[in-house]
Coordinates of C-alpha atoms and ligand atoms in Angstrom, one line a residue:
M187 CA 105.6 84.0 126.3
F188 CA 102.0 83.4 125.6
K189 CA 101.5 82.2 129.0
G190 CA 98.4 84.1 130.8
K191 CA 97.5 85.7 128.0
S192 CA 94.5 86.2 126.3
L193 CA 93.1 84.8 122.9
P194 CA 92.9 88.4 121.5
Y195 CA 96.6 89.5 122.5
R196 CA 97.8 85.9 121.5
T197 CA 96.2 86.1 118.0
N198 CA 97.5 89.6 117.5
L199 CA 100.8 88.4 118.6
W200 CA 101.0 86.4 116.0
Y201 CA 99.2 88.3 113.3
T202 CA 102.1 90.9 113.4
A203 CA 104.1 88.1 112.6
F204 CA 102.8 86.9 109.9
I205 CA 102.3 90.5 108.7
F206 CA 105.6 91.9 110.0
I207 CA 107.5 89.1 107.8
L208 CA 104.7 89.2 105.0
S209 CA 105.3 93.1 104.4
V210 CA 109.5 92.6 104.9
G211 CA 108.6 90.2 102.5
L212 CA 106.4 91.8 100.2
I213 CA 108.9 95.1 100.1
I214 CA 112.3 93.3 99.3
M215 CA 109.5 91.8 96.1
I216 CA 108.7 94.9 95.3
S217 CA 113.2 96.4 96.0
I218 CA 114.2 93.0 93.2
A219 CA 111.0 93.8 91.3
G220 CA 111.4 97.4 90.4
H221 CA 115.1 97.2 90.3
M222 CA 114.8 94.6 87.7
A223 CA 112.2 97.2 85.8
Q224 CA 114.2 99.7 86.0
R225 CA 117.6 97.9 84.5
T226 CA 115.1 97.0 81.9
E227 CA 114.0 100.7 81.3
A228 CA 118.0 101.7 81.7
Q229 CA 118.9 99.2 78.6
Q230 CA 116.0 100.5 76.3
N231 CA 116.8 103.6 76.9
L232 CA 120.5 103.3 75.9
I233 CA 119.3 101.6 72.7
R234 CA 116.6 104.1 71.8
S235 CA 119.1 107.2 72.3
V236 CA 121.8 105.0 69.9
E237 CA 119.2 104.9 67.8
R238 CA 118.1 108.4 68.1
N239 CA 121.6 109.4 67.4
M240 CA 122.3 106.8 64.5
D241 CA 119.9 110.0 62.3
E242 CA 121.7 113.1 63.6
I243 CA 125.0 112.0 61.9
E244 CA 126.4 111.9 58.7
V245 CA 129.9 112.0 56.7
D246 CA 130.0 114.0 53.7
D247 CA 133.1 113.5 51.7
G248 CA 134.9 112.1 54.7
V249 CA 133.8 115.5 56.6
L250 CA 132.0 114.2 60.2
D251 CA 128.6 115.8 60.5
I252 CA 127.4 115.4 63.5
E253 CA 124.1 117.4 63.2
S254 CA 122.6 120.0 66.7
D255 CA 120.6 117.2 67.7
F256 CA 123.0 115.1 68.4
A257 CA 122.9 113.9 72.1
F258 CA 126.9 113.6 73.4
K259 CA 124.3 113.0 76.9
N260 CA 121.1 111.8 76.7
G261 CA 119.5 111.2 81.1
D262 CA 122.5 108.9 82.4
V263 CA 123.5 107.4 78.5
N264 CA 127.1 109.0 77.3
T265 CA 127.8 108.6 73.3
V266 CA 130.9 108.0 71.8
V267 CA 132.0 108.1 68.0
F268 CA 134.4 106.2 67.3
S269 CA 135.8 105.8 63.4
E270 CA 135.7 102.5 61.4
A271 CA 139.2 102.0 62.9
G272 CA 138.5 101.9 66.6
E273 CA 139.3 105.8 67.5
I274 CA 137.1 108.1 69.4
L275 CA 136.3 111.5 66.6
A276 CA 133.6 112.8 68.8
G277 CA 131.9 112.5 72.8
E278 CA 133.5 110.9 75.6
Y279 CA 132.9 107.7 78.3
P280 CA 131.2 108.5 81.6
E281 CA 133.0 109.6 85.0
G282 CA 136.2 109.5 82.7
I283 CA 136.4 105.9 82.1
S284 CA 137.6 104.1 79.0
T285 CA 137.5 101.0 77.6
D286 CA 138.8 98.3 74.5
E287 CA 135.3 96.9 74.7
P288 CA 134.8 96.1 71.1
L289 CA 132.5 97.3 68.8
Q290 CA 129.8 95.0 67.6
N291 CA 126.6 96.5 65.5
G292 CA 123.0 96.7 67.2
E293 CA 124.5 94.0 70.6
F294 CA 123.4 94.6 74.0
R295 CA 126.2 94.0 76.5
T296 CA 127.2 94.6 80.4
V297 CA 131.1 94.8 80.9
D298 CA 132.6 94.9 83.9
I299 CA 134.7 98.2 83.4
D300 CA 137.1 99.5 87.1
G301 CA 135.2 96.6 88.7
K302 CA 131.5 98.2 87.8
D303 CA 129.2 97.5 85.4
Y304 CA 128.7 99.5 82.2
Y305 CA 125.5 98.5 79.6
I306 CA 127.5 99.3 75.9
Y307 CA 125.1 99.2 72.7
D308 CA 126.8 100.0 69.8
S309 CA 125.7 100.5 65.8
I310 CA 127.9 101.5 62.4
I311 CA 126.7 104.0 59.5
E312 CA 127.7 102.3 56.7
Y313 CA 128.8 104.7 54.1
S314 CA 129.4 101.7 51.5
K315 CA 125.0 101.3 51.5
Y316 CA 123.9 102.7 48.7
E317 CA 120.2 104.1 47.8
Y318 CA 118.9 105.3 44.9
K319 CA 115.5 106.0 43.1
I320 CA 115.7 105.6 39.3
N321 CA 112.4 106.3 37.2
G322 CA 113.4 106.0 33.4
V323 CA 110.8 107.5 31.9
T324 CA 110.3 108.8 28.1
G325 CA 112.1 112.0 27.3
D326 CA 116.0 114.1 28.7
V327 CA 117.7 113.4 31.6
F328 CA 117.4 115.2 34.8
S329 CA 119.9 115.6 37.2
N330 CA 118.4 115.1 40.8
E331 CA 117.7 119.0 41.5
S332 CA 115.6 118.2 38.8
E333 CA 111.7 119.6 38.8
G334 CA 109.2 115.8 39.2
I335 CA 108.5 115.5 35.5
D336 CA 104.6 114.0 34.8
G337 CA 103.3 114.6 38.1
Y338 CA 106.5 112.5 40.2
T339 CA 108.3 114.0 42.3
P340 CA 111.9 113.2 42.9
Y341 CA 113.0 112.7 46.7
E342 CA 117.0 113.4 47.7
G343 CA 119.4 111.6 45.7
D344 CA 117.0 110.0 43.2
L345 CA 117.3 110.8 39.4
N346 CA 115.1 111.4 37.3
I347 CA 116.2 109.9 33.2
K348 CA 114.3 111.5 30.8
G349 CA 114.5 111.2 26.7
D350 CA 113.0 110.9 23.4
G351 CA 111.5 106.5 23.5
C352 CA 113.9 106.4 27.0
E353 CA 113.2 103.0 28.6
L354 CA 115.1 102.6 30.6
T355 CA 116.8 98.7 31.3
Y356 CA 117.8 97.5 34.9
A357 CA 121.6 97.8 33.2
E358 CA 120.6 100.7 32.6
A359 CA 119.4 102.1 35.6
L360 CA 122.2 100.7 37.8
S361 CA 125.2 101.5 35.2
I362 CA 123.2 104.8 35.6
A363 CA 123.2 105.6 39.8
L364 CA 127.0 104.2 39.5
E365 CA 128.6 106.7 37.4
D366 CA 126.3 109.4 39.7
K367 CA 128.2 107.9 42.6
G368 CA 131.1 107.6 40.5
I369 CA 131.5 103.0 41.4
S370 CA 133.1 101.1 39.3
E371 CA 130.4 98.3 38.4
D372 CA 133.2 95.6 39.3
S373 CA 133.4 97.3 43.2
V374 CA 129.0 96.3 43.6
V375 CA 127.4 93.9 45.4
L376 CA 123.6 94.5 45.1
I377 CA 121.5 94.2 47.6
T378 CA 117.8 94.9 46.9
A379 CA 116.8 96.0 43.2
K380 CA 112.7 97.2 43.0
V381 CA 110.7 97.5 39.6
Y382 CA 107.7 100.0 40.4
E383 CA 105.7 100.6 36.3
Y384 CA 105.5 104.3 37.2
Y385 CA 103.2 106.0 34.3
D386 CA 104.2 103.1 32.1
N387 CA 107.7 103.6 32.5
P388 CA 109.8 101.0 34.4
L389 CA 111.3 103.3 38.9
Y390 CA 114.3 101.0 39.9
E391 CA 114.5 100.7 43.4
L392 CA 117.9 100.4 44.0
E393 CA 120.3 99.3 47.2
F394 CA 123.5 98.5 46.9
Y395 CA 126.9 98.5 48.8
S396 CA 130.5 99.3 47.0
A397 CA 133.4 97.0 48.0
E398 CA 134.6 100.9 46.9
K399 CA 133.6 102.9 49.8
A400 CA 133.1 106.3 49.5
H401 CA 134.6 107.1 53.1
E402 CA 135.3 105.0 56.4
D403 CA 131.6 104.2 58.4
V404 CA 130.8 105.5 61.4
W405 CA 130.2 103.6 65.0
V406 CA 128.0 105.2 67.6
R407 CA 128.5 103.4 71.3
G408 CA 126.3 104.3 74.1
V409 CA 127.5 103.9 77.2
V410 CA 126.2 103.8 80.5
R411 CA 126.0 102.6 84.5
A412 CA 124.3 99.4 84.9
D413 CA 122.8 100.7 88.5
S414 CA 122.5 104.1 87.2
A415 CA 118.9 105.0 88.8
D416 CA 119.4 102.0 91.6
G417 CA 120.0 104.9 93.6
I418 CA 116.4 105.4 93.0
W419 CA 115.2 101.8 94.4
R420 CA 117.7 101.8 97.3
T421 CA 116.0 105.1 99.1
I422 CA 111.9 103.7 98.2
T423 CA 113.5 100.5 100.3
I424 CA 115.2 101.9 102.6
I425 CA 112.1 104.3 103.1
A426 CA 109.5 101.5 103.1
F427 CA 111.6 99.3 106.0
M428 CA 111.9 102.6 108.0
L429 CA 108.4 102.7 107.4
L430 CA 107.5 99.4 108.3
P431 CA 107.7 99.3 112.5
L432 CA 104.7 102.0 112.3
Y433 CA 102.7 100.1 109.0
V434 CA 103.3 97.1 111.5
A435 CA 102.6 99.4 114.6
V436 CA 98.9 100.3 112.9
A437 CA 97.9 97.2 111.6
S438 CA 98.8 95.5 114.6
F439 CA 96.4 98.2 116.8
L440 CA 93.2 97.7 114.1
G441 CA 94.0 93.9 114.2
Y442 CA 93.7 93.9 118.0
R443 CA 89.9 95.8 117.7
I444 CA 89.3 94.0 115.0
A445 CA 90.1 89.7 117.4
K446 CA 89.0 91.8 120.5
K447 CA 85.7 92.8 118.9
S448 CA 85.0 89.2 117.4
M449 CA 86.4 87.6 120.7
K450 CA 83.3 89.8 122.7
P451 CA 81.0 87.5 122.5
I452 CA 82.6 84.9 123.8
K453 CA 84.1 87.4 126.7
E454 CA 80.1 88.0 127.3
L455 CA 79.8 84.6 128.0
R456 CA 82.8 84.3 130.2
E457 CA 81.2 86.7 131.9
T458 CA 78.1 85.4 132.1
A459 CA 79.8 82.1 133.1
N460 CA 81.9 83.8 135.9
E461 CA 78.8 85.3 137.8
I462 CA 76.8 81.8 138.0
Q463 CA 79.6 81.1 139.1
S464 CA 80.5 83.4 141.8
G465 CA 76.8 83.6 142.5
Q466 CA 76.2 80.3 142.4
D467 CA 72.9 80.2 141.1
L468 CA 72.4 78.0 138.3
S469 CA 69.2 79.6 137.5
K470 CA 70.6 81.9 135.7
R471 CA 71.1 81.5 132.2
I472 CA 73.6 82.7 129.4
E473 CA 71.7 85.1 126.9
I474 CA 74.0 86.5 123.9
D475 CA 72.3 88.5 121.2
D476 CA 74.7 87.3 118.7
S477 CA 73.5 85.9 114.9
D478 CA 77.0 83.8 115.1
P479 CA 75.7 80.3 115.1
D480 CA 79.2 78.8 116.4
I481 CA 78.7 81.2 119.8
K482 CA 75.2 80.3 119.6
N483 CA 75.7 76.9 119.4
L484 CA 78.5 77.3 122.2
S485 CA 76.2 79.4 124.4
D486 CA 73.3 76.7 124.2
S487 CA 75.4 73.7 124.9
F488 CA 76.2 76.6 128.4
N489 CA 73.3 76.5 129.6
N490 CA 72.1 72.7 128.6
M491 CA 75.3 71.7 131.1
I492 CA 74.1 74.4 133.4
G493 CA 70.1 73.3 133.2
R494 CA 71.3 69.7 134.2
L495 CA 74.0 70.6 136.8
D496 CA 71.5 72.2 138.6
S497 CA 69.0 69.7 138.7
S498 CA 71.3 67.4 140.0
F499 CA 72.8 69.7 142.8
S500 CA 69.0 70.7 143.5
A501 CA 68.1 67.0 144.0
Q502 CA 71.3 66.4 146.3
R503 CA 70.4 69.3 148.3
H504 CA 66.7 68.2 148.6
F505 CA 68.0 65.0 150.1
T506 CA 70.4 66.7 152.3
S507 CA 67.7 69.0 153.3
D508 CA 64.8 65.3 153.4
A509 CA 67.4 63.6 155.3
S510 CA 67.9 65.9 157.7
H511 CA 64.8 67.0 158.6
E512 CA 63.4 63.5 158.8
L513 CA 66.9 62.7 161.0
R514 CA 66.4 65.7 163.3
T515 CA 63.1 64.4 164.7
P516 CA 64.9 60.9 166.3
V517 CA 67.5 62.6 167.1
S518 CA 65.6 64.6 169.1
V519 CA 63.9 62.4 171.1
I520 CA 66.7 59.6 171.8
L521 CA 68.3 63.2 173.3
A522 CA 65.4 63.5 175.6
E523 CA 65.1 60.2 176.1
C524 CA 68.7 60.4 177.7
E525 CA 67.9 63.1 179.8
Y526 CA 64.9 61.4 181.1
Q527 CA 66.9 58.4 181.9
L528 CA 70.0 60.9 183.1
S529 CA 68.2 62.6 185.6
E530 CA 67.1 59.1 187.5
D531 CA 68.9 56.6 189.8
L532 CA 70.8 54.6 187.5
D533 CA 73.0 51.9 188.0
E534 CA 76.6 53.1 187.0
E535 CA 77.5 51.1 184.6
V536 CA 73.8 51.6 182.5
R537 CA 74.2 56.3 183.1
E538 CA 77.7 55.7 181.5
S539 CA 76.2 54.0 178.6
I540 CA 73.5 56.4 178.0
E541 CA 75.9 58.7 178.8
S542 CA 77.7 58.2 175.8
I543 CA 75.0 58.0 173.9
N544 CA 73.3 61.8 174.7
K545 CA 77.3 62.4 173.1
Q546 CA 76.8 61.0 170.2
A547 CA 72.9 62.1 169.8
L548 CA 74.6 65.6 170.5
S549 CA 77.1 65.4 167.9
M550 CA 74.8 63.8 165.6
K551 CA 72.3 67.1 166.6
N552 CA 74.8 69.2 165.3
L553 CA 75.8 67.8 162.5
I554 CA 72.1 68.2 161.3
T555 CA 71.7 71.6 162.2
Q556 CA 75.1 72.3 160.2
L557 CA 73.9 70.4 157.1
L558 CA 70.7 72.0 157.6
S559 CA 72.4 75.2 156.8
F560 CA 74.0 73.8 154.4
A561 CA 70.8 72.8 152.4
K562 CA 69.5 76.4 153.6
I563 CA 72.5 78.5 152.2
E564 CA 72.4 76.3 148.8
Q565 CA 69.1 76.9 147.9
G566 CA 69.7 80.4 148.0
S567 CA 69.8 83.8 149.1
H568 CA 66.1 84.8 148.6
R569 CA 65.7 82.0 151.9
F570 CA 67.3 84.7 154.1
E571 CA 65.9 88.1 156.2
M572 CA 68.4 90.2 156.0
S573 CA 68.6 93.6 157.6
E574 CA 71.4 95.7 159.0
E575 CA 72.5 94.2 162.5
N576 CA 75.4 95.2 165.2
L577 CA 78.0 93.1 164.0
S578 CA 80.3 94.0 167.5
E579 CA 77.4 92.9 169.8
I580 CA 76.3 89.7 167.9
V581 CA 80.6 88.2 168.1
R582 CA 80.6 89.7 171.6
S583 CA 77.8 88.0 173.2
V584 CA 79.4 84.4 170.9
A585 CA 82.4 84.9 172.6
E586 CA 80.6 84.9 176.1
D587 CA 78.3 81.5 175.8
I588 CA 81.4 79.6 174.6
A589 CA 83.9 81.7 177.5
K590 CA 80.8 80.3 179.6
I591 CA 80.5 76.7 178.3
G592 CA 84.4 76.5 179.8
T593 CA 87.5 76.3 177.7
N594 CA 90.7 74.7 179.1
N595 CA 91.8 77.7 181.2
I596 CA 92.0 79.3 177.7
E597 CA 91.0 82.8 177.9
I598 CA 89.2 85.0 175.4
I599 CA 90.4 88.2 174.8
C600 CA 88.0 90.2 173.3
Q601 CA 89.7 93.3 170.9
L602 CA 86.1 94.2 169.3
Q603 CA 85.6 97.8 167.3
D604 CA 81.9 99.1 168.9
D605 CA 79.0 99.2 166.7
I606 CA 80.4 97.8 163.5
T607 CA 76.9 97.3 161.7
M608 CA 76.7 95.7 158.3
T609 CA 73.5 93.7 156.1
M610 CA 73.6 89.8 157.5
E611 CA 71.2 86.9 158.3
V612 CA 71.9 87.2 162.2
S613 CA 72.2 83.2 162.7
L614 CA 74.2 82.4 160.1
M615 CA 77.1 85.9 161.3
A616 CA 76.2 84.3 164.5
R617 CA 77.4 80.9 163.5
L618 CA 79.7 82.0 161.7
A619 CA 81.6 83.4 164.5
E620 CA 81.1 80.4 167.0
N621 CA 82.2 78.2 164.5
L622 CA 86.0 80.1 164.3
I623 CA 86.3 81.2 168.2
S624 CA 85.3 77.4 169.3
N625 CA 87.5 76.1 167.2
A626 CA 90.2 78.8 168.2
V627 CA 89.8 77.1 172.1
R628 CA 89.5 73.1 170.7
Y629 CA 92.2 73.3 169.3
G630 CA 93.7 76.0 171.5
K631 CA 96.0 75.6 174.2
E632 CA 95.7 74.7 177.8
N633 CA 96.1 78.0 179.7
G634 CA 96.2 79.6 176.3
F635 CA 94.7 82.7 174.1
V636 CA 92.4 83.2 171.7
K637 CA 92.3 86.8 170.7
V638 CA 88.7 87.5 168.7
A639 CA 89.4 91.1 167.2
L640 CA 86.8 92.9 164.9
A641 CA 87.4 96.3 163.3
R642 CA 86.6 98.4 160.4
Q643 CA 89.8 99.2 157.8
G644 CA 89.0 101.3 155.5
T645 CA 85.3 100.5 154.0
D646 CA 86.0 97.0 154.9
I647 CA 84.8 94.6 158.2
V648 CA 88.2 92.7 158.8
F649 CA 86.6 90.0 162.1
S650 CA 90.0 87.8 163.0
V651 CA 90.2 84.7 165.0
E652 CA 93.6 84.2 166.6
D653 CA 94.7 80.9 168.8
N654 CA 98.5 80.1 170.2
G655 CA 97.6 76.4 170.1
I656 CA 98.3 73.5 167.4
G657 CA 98.6 75.1 164.5
I658 CA 97.5 73.5 160.9
A659 CA 100.5 72.0 158.5
E660 CA 101.1 73.9 155.5
G661 CA 100.1 70.8 153.1
D662 CA 96.6 71.4 155.6
M663 CA 95.7 74.7 155.0
D664 CA 93.7 74.5 151.7
K665 CA 92.4 71.0 152.1
I666 CA 90.3 72.3 155.9
W667 CA 87.8 74.4 154.7
Q668 CA 86.4 71.4 152.4
R669 CA 83.5 69.5 154.1
F670 CA 83.7 66.8 156.3
Y671 CA 87.8 67.3 156.2
R672 CA 88.7 67.0 159.6
V673 CA 92.9 67.4 159.8
D674 CA 93.5 64.9 163.1
K675 CA 90.7 62.3 161.7
A676 CA 90.9 60.1 165.0
H677 CA 90.9 62.5 167.8
S678 CA 88.3 64.7 166.1
R679 CA 85.4 62.5 166.0
E680 CA 85.8 62.0 169.4
D681 CA 85.2 65.2 170.4
G682 CA 82.2 65.1 167.9
C683 CA 83.9 67.3 165.3
S684 CA 82.1 67.1 162.0
G685 CA 84.7 68.7 159.5
L686 CA 82.1 70.3 158.7
G687 CA 82.7 74.1 160.5
L688 CA 85.3 75.9 158.4
A689 CA 83.2 74.9 155.5
M690 CA 80.3 76.6 156.9
V691 CA 82.5 79.5 157.7
K692 CA 83.6 80.0 154.4
Q693 CA 79.9 79.4 152.9
I694 CA 78.0 82.4 154.7
A695 CA 81.1 84.6 154.0
E696 CA 80.8 83.9 150.9
L697 CA 77.1 84.8 151.2
H698 CA 78.0 88.1 152.6
G699 CA 80.2 88.9 149.6
G700 CA 83.3 88.5 152.6
R701 CA 86.5 85.9 151.5
V702 CA 87.8 83.6 153.9
S703 CA 92.0 83.3 155.1
V704 CA 93.9 81.8 157.4
E705 CA 97.6 81.5 158.8
S706 CA 99.1 79.3 161.1
E707 CA 101.9 77.6 161.6
V708 CA 102.6 74.0 163.1
G709 CA 103.3 74.6 167.5
K710 CA 102.6 78.3 167.4
G711 CA 98.7 78.8 166.4
S712 CA 96.3 79.8 163.7
I713 CA 94.8 83.2 162.8
F714 CA 92.0 83.1 160.6
T715 CA 90.1 86.2 159.2
V716 CA 87.2 86.6 157.2
I717 CA 87.2 90.5 155.2
F718 CA 84.0 91.6 154.2
P719 CA 85.5 94.1 151.4
D720 CA 82.3 96.4 151.2
G721 CA 82.0 96.3 154.5
N722 CA 77.7 96.0 153.9
G723 CA 77.2 92.6 153.6
Q724 CA 75.2 92.8 150.3
N725 CA 77.0 91.7 147.4
R726 CA 75.7 87.8 146.9
I727 CA 72.6 88.7 148.7
Ligands
LIG297 P1 86.0 70.3 163.3 O1 84.4 69.8 163.5 O2 87.1 68.8 162.8 O3 86.3 71.3 163.8 P2 86.1 71.8 161.0 O4 86.2 72.4 159.2 O5 85.5 73.5 161.6 O6 86.0 71.1 161.3 O7 88.1 72.2 161.0 C1 88.6 71.6 159.4 C2 90.3 70.9 160.8 O8 91.1 72.5 160.2 C3 90.3 70.4 162.1 O9 90.0 68.9 161.9 C4 90.8 70.7 162.6 O10 92.1 69.8 162.5 C5 91.1 71.7 161.6 N1 91.8 73.4 162.3 C6 90.0 73.9 162.1 N2 91.1 75.3 163.7 C7 92.0 75.0 163.2 C8 92.7 76.0 164.7 N3 92.0 77.0 164.9 N4 94.7 75.5 164.6 C9 94.2 74.3 163.9 N5 93.7 73.4 163.4 C10 92.5 73.8 163.1

């Protein structure tokens, strides 16, 4: 999946997957947390509803008195009022359900009714509890409707007792309160009795339960569906999941942009390196205006490496060039001497020897010339004089020269479009044509043909040399462009072949912005093609 993909692409794919997983996790977590918070809120709301209703309900003399503020339905909470015996006095359960869940004061619980969870909270109003304040001050006994005395304003249910020299004891206060409520003293369970000093007299605050209830207790029960507000969270979760692709797409897009931006210096680095590689100009250096120290280090290392390569290649080039130059003179002398000797009247055996020396010296001369050309090309394009020339003429002249030397009865057919011109180094372009045509003849078939074609195709100039000779095996097709590679080593050497011809063709073509290719079949022949894409040969010059 990642093969051949750029680093920003791969980074972004990981990042998008990460964002996706993170988002899904986050939505699920938020949904669960929201859901839990909502349930807690529903539980508290239920308790609040019940307790608020407790203040709105009374039983006076056995008659249930529900005030108008009593809410039988508060939001999703339903309130049901029960008698002490567990009979419903008022209100109803939600959704028409019913349950025999026992009443439990102040107990919150979750109850399964008809397969669904309901929250239930009960609270009891205990009418057996009495609260009293008895103010025992000197003076007359007042009923609870009386006006307060000596600055004390009685509250509802309070008793003010005032009499001459009256100073109430606790027992007297209790007995007054019981009498007021008509409860016998034996039935009382006292819970609290607070005594305050009020204008030097005791003020009793009494809370007590009676075994003899004035009337029955009343229960208030709140009921709500546990998942009553779950729907909101379900909707929120669904919407969040629906928006997820959009969100991930936006995050992915932005992530890709950021990754691409951060990779820009690397891209620049790569492009400069490519430029150096394709231009084969090792004198170039990578210059990146980036403050990132890592990138800076990388480009420095790169430049150092290119620097070292440059000096080592240059040393090699100089050696080839110097060695070739030095060899040229002795080879020329050998050839001149051979020529001189061959012009003399010689013994047959001696003549054969000299002819053999002459042949090898010629082959060496050819090799030296090729090596010198390589060295020249590699030293850079500035060493060449480029000019606009007629390629058709050059190819024709090369083909005619080769035909004159003798071609093993091979016919050279020229299909050259006239006046194709391009910017070139004439001697190199002539060498390119010569190497291809002479190869076609050398590896051609006796009485066969060599077709030399040159044409403009769109903006391209296409030069091809075809033969019906021995052909090239599939496995050798890539290697023939390498220096000193010869398919049939033994045989080729006899012909004085160096294995440099095609390497030179490739180098000359590339120097002129062109590219080379070959199609071949063993025993059937080969076709070598050189294409100069923009037709002006100036790409590399
Ligand atoms: P050489 O000096 O040996 O011809 P080249 O570089 O010109 O060196 O060619 C490399 C090898 O490619 C040759 O040894 C030969 O085997 C093969 N070759 C080149 N041209 C042809 C062709 N037209 N047909 C068949 N084989 C070829």
